[in-house]
């Protein structure tokens, strides 16, 4: 059986390499998670177990793909940032996106029973879709991250108020929606405080800020570096000796991958962690105690 | 906190709609499955449990995504064919690919314990990557399917002979490789027969032909239809009444999704099942006995 | 001076090959031709010299690029159809589009003085933009061509009536616009006939039908061929001997390239000229008398 | 005649917007210029008239498209740089490329008789193809420009030596080629000097450096600005008042567009002309004396 006469079909595959020297963000979203969260009785407005499961799956993705420099998650979405020098899969978009989505989905299902021990999964199973977007400059990347965290804040304040009105205020969903229409942040804070004695600032950080995942090293004094400028200037992957590459891979492998709930909009977060943008492993505390 | 000043980052997302009126094939491949199959002790040259697991996961994908008209799998890869009129996710490539890959991965992990009850999964978990390719004509699509099945045959004949030499012949892997270098199909058949008394034709169909998944209806007499020509002529999705759409969806939902090991290179397979190309549900036997 | 350290910039060029086995249509449009036509005093509603110039430039493009099987023009736009088997520039979109646009622009400027001998060109010069679109099936391609010719008819009927109202009816432009708003074809025919004694059917074919350019051979009896079906079935370029290729190139080179004003929506045009879709040179009359 | 049933074909057009916040370089190349230059008897190794014609056409392109911040040409190629904030044609690649190529071709043909008054053009006419490439950072852009100018130097030194050997040394082309194979720059300089008494440094700047076209303003003291860093940091188009936009457009319109032959690899060129990267019009001398 000659295979050769069919092989021409390989020519229909079209290349999809992402532009070099740009930050690649792969964002994944839960498919039909409104229905899914109802099926498994997720708590409203936030289900701690569901968020912890998202974080555990995302942490596994970051661990398996060392080209990811930082990840940020909120609700049923997660954004994974590949450093602009990343050459994984020759930067082929569908390979990168599908690998992230597949790895995430596998861990989500695998870890499900850890976080929801009493409600086993049954078909249709949870699934996620994803896409890759390129950002040319550090500022673009930071604005992307800020966009997601600002969104987290806006949605969480809304949801916290909405569900307080329903759960504690005994109001119908449609009525609550109408009450909140057109309100500003201050209005919602006021409703929470005056009606339910809730100080929004005291809500859990994981709900207010979302979750950020990265390799952890010793913090750096802000102002001593100008990483963003240096990184923007960099035009192509730095040529390193094989020794140097191996050494950095080892350092990165040893670094602890942490899940935090920090403000990633302000400069401090980035200034104190220059390795996130430079992709050069930091120092010290980061060594895993094994 | 104003979100608007960050929202410009949405403009960096680039559209990736697949060309209309073309067949979309999403092929997924296991990542690092050589290592993975060693870790879990897959039998050589074929592990029936591993193939059954692939088929179970693929069947779930076909069931959840009714736009898939046929799927074909071999080893750790699976190809899913979306009908050329498919409008799922507005034909956005990354949405389609990531959804297929995510759903497949979720079921693969979920069903693992059914097929490998004694060897629980542990990180790193199995994962898959994927890509979408467009084929303009029925002939292109059939040639793609033939390419994969011809590949299955070539690889399986090689692997069957290779592992017979090792497992039954007591030969080292490198030696076996050298012996097979440059041999034709007839040579391998001869080695199998003369040395090991194996008639390759008697090997299991699932190994020789791979697996094909589709909705099953009553077979049609070949020669009574000219589906390929009709389908190629069709320039755009047929406008149907809502009633008609609903009726077809219901019929399709009722159809039994079968996993078979048939020759999909010859015309017969396609001529007897005109619904695979026409996307119009067939008749009769297909009704699930529930 | 080492060039090598800069050469990495070549990696930023992204491939843009058009999907194989699809018809490629390059449509070009005059940039700012409303202003341009005023500057050079084009006659309204149609300027015969301007259309003849467009046709001369387009004919030169078809002559220089034998991969073009047919071209259709109306007003300041022209569509060039490359056969689905075309491998020109490895089907790189920007090469194909820019070559068509450049060649067309060069001839437009070069031939200007032939058609407008009394009004020499001066900066800003006329220019055109272009884009390539892929059509998978013959029906898609024919629908594209029909779309342009139907558009020609609609616009020309409108313009003919609009300018009759102004030029012969002494009505202001805004007033004429208002009068025509919401009118059907029949209404416009009626206005032309009752007010200006113009029978639209008697208008010049070039205005009513636009212009179609192709290599001319002996017409074929419709119904004796089923070219569209054959062509759709064709999955990849037919393998020809070098002799055969040379022979066909020679025949094609000898064929007369004609500019006609025919109905290309109905089947007859295509049925009588199977070579347009098959890309196989026809017979006979086509030989240039040199 | 209903147009609507054909209009679905518009959906086959695929978007091709260039990534925002990246520098867009459109490079055009003469098609078949070896043959073309022979046909019109271009002088070797450089034809001053041909280069002047290229520069005149390129200057017209820069003048008609104010989004172009700088252009660089050598031999039969020209690169046009659109500022990273450019929003022309919504950054649609084929519109941008085809417009540049069309405008250039039109002027090349139009100005031909000015530079070659004694050899009128005849078909086949000169034509150019083009492509657009995105560069994310200032350094990438400058490396691209350096790449082209380094290429100019390498080729011109080679050609100067090659043609000296032929024209003054009476050596055959093949022989000259063999002599130069594997030689370094120093070797070629030595051949020129020892055999032909040619000091390469004294060759015309236009041949050695190529041509650079830009809007000219008062030079700035290098070191007083850090434009590249500022520009890289910029994440999106600066919001300007309509007044400000109009004012800048006016200033830009008044600026003299110059054709120079300068070193664009070293920093000085860019440091003294911050407006090239910042896109903010400079001061003073630039005003056209009209």
Short mmCIF file of N, CA and C in Angstrom, two decimals, chain A residues 1, chain B residues 72-74 145 148-150 152-153 156 200-201 203-212 260-266:
data_model
loop_
_atom_site.label_atom_id
_atom_site.label_comp_id
_atom_site.label_asym_id
_atom_site.label_seq_id
_atom_site.Cartn_x
_atom_site.Cartn_y
_atom_site.Cartn_z
N UNK A 1 0.85 -1.20 0.00
CA UNK A 1 0.00 0.00 0.00
C UNK A 1 0.88 1.26 0.00
N UNK B 72 -11.11 9.29 13.27
CA UNK B 72 -10.27 8.13 13.01
C UNK B 72 -9.04 8.16 13.92
N UNK B 73 -8.78 7.02 14.58
CA UNK B 73 -7.67 6.99 15.53
C UNK B 73 -6.74 5.82 15.31
N UNK B 74 -5.49 6.04 15.62
CA UNK B 74 -4.48 5.00 15.56
C UNK B 74 -3.39 5.39 16.56
N UNK B 145 -7.87 10.92 5.18
CA UNK B 145 -8.23 9.74 5.97
C UNK B 145 -7.43 8.53 5.49
N UNK B 148 -3.88 8.56 6.82
CA UNK B 148 -3.72 8.09 8.20
C UNK B 148 -3.86 6.59 8.29
N UNK B 149 -4.82 6.00 7.50
CA UNK B 149 -5.00 4.55 7.61
C UNK B 149 -3.84 3.79 6.94
N UNK B 150 -3.35 4.35 5.84
CA UNK B 150 -2.18 3.72 5.21
C UNK B 150 -0.99 3.77 6.17
N UNK B 152 -1.17 3.78 9.41
CA UNK B 152 -1.47 2.78 10.44
C UNK B 152 -0.96 1.42 9.98
N UNK B 153 -1.32 1.05 8.75
CA UNK B 153 -0.92 -0.25 8.22
C UNK B 153 0.61 -0.38 8.19
N UNK B 156 2.03 -0.55 11.70
CA UNK B 156 1.67 -1.75 12.47
C UNK B 156 2.40 -2.98 11.95
N UNK B 200 0.07 -12.35 9.19
CA UNK B 200 -0.29 -10.96 9.53
C UNK B 200 -1.78 -10.68 9.32
N UNK B 201 -2.35 -11.32 8.29
CA UNK B 201 -3.77 -11.10 8.01
C UNK B 201 -4.67 -11.48 9.17
N UNK B 203 -4.03 -10.90 12.28
CA UNK B 203 -3.92 -9.96 13.41
C UNK B 203 -5.26 -9.24 13.60
N UNK B 204 -5.48 -8.71 14.79
CA UNK B 204 -6.74 -8.03 15.09
C UNK B 204 -6.95 -6.83 14.17
N UNK B 205 -8.22 -6.66 13.77
CA UNK B 205 -8.55 -5.53 12.89
C UNK B 205 -8.21 -4.18 13.54
N UNK B 206 -8.42 -4.07 14.83
CA UNK B 206 -8.15 -2.78 15.50
C UNK B 206 -6.68 -2.38 15.34
N UNK B 207 -5.78 -3.37 15.26
CA UNK B 207 -4.36 -3.05 15.10
C UNK B 207 -4.04 -2.73 13.64
N UNK B 208 -4.67 -3.51 12.75
CA UNK B 208 -4.34 -3.36 11.32
C UNK B 208 -5.02 -2.17 10.68
N UNK B 209 -6.22 -1.85 11.15
CA UNK B 209 -7.02 -0.81 10.48
C UNK B 209 -7.18 0.46 11.29
N UNK B 210 -6.83 0.42 12.58
CA UNK B 210 -7.16 1.55 13.42
C UNK B 210 -8.64 1.56 13.74
N UNK B 211 -9.12 2.69 14.29
CA UNK B 211 -10.51 2.76 14.73
C UNK B 211 -11.22 3.94 14.10
N UNK B 212 -12.45 3.70 13.65
CA UNK B 212 -13.23 4.78 13.05
C UNK B 212 -14.52 4.93 13.83
N UNK B 260 -15.65 1.32 15.02
CA UNK B 260 -15.43 0.18 14.15
C UNK B 260 -13.98 0.15 13.66
N UNK B 261 -13.62 -0.96 13.01
CA UNK B 261 -12.24 -1.10 12.50
C UNK B 261 -12.35 -1.54 11.05
N UNK B 262 -12.70 -0.60 10.21
CA UNK B 262 -13.05 -0.89 8.82
C UNK B 262 -12.06 -0.23 7.86
N UNK B 263 -12.08 -0.72 6.63
CA UNK B 263 -11.28 -0.08 5.58
C UNK B 263 -11.96 1.22 5.16
N UNK B 264 -11.29 2.34 5.38
CA UNK B 264 -11.89 3.63 5.00
C UNK B 264 -11.20 4.21 3.78
N UNK B 265 -10.31 3.43 3.18
CA UNK B 265 -9.63 3.88 1.96
C UNK B 265 -10.50 3.59 0.74
N UNK B 266 -11.09 2.41 0.70
CA UNK B 266 -11.92 2.03 -0.46
C UNK B 266 -13.23 2.82 -0.48
#
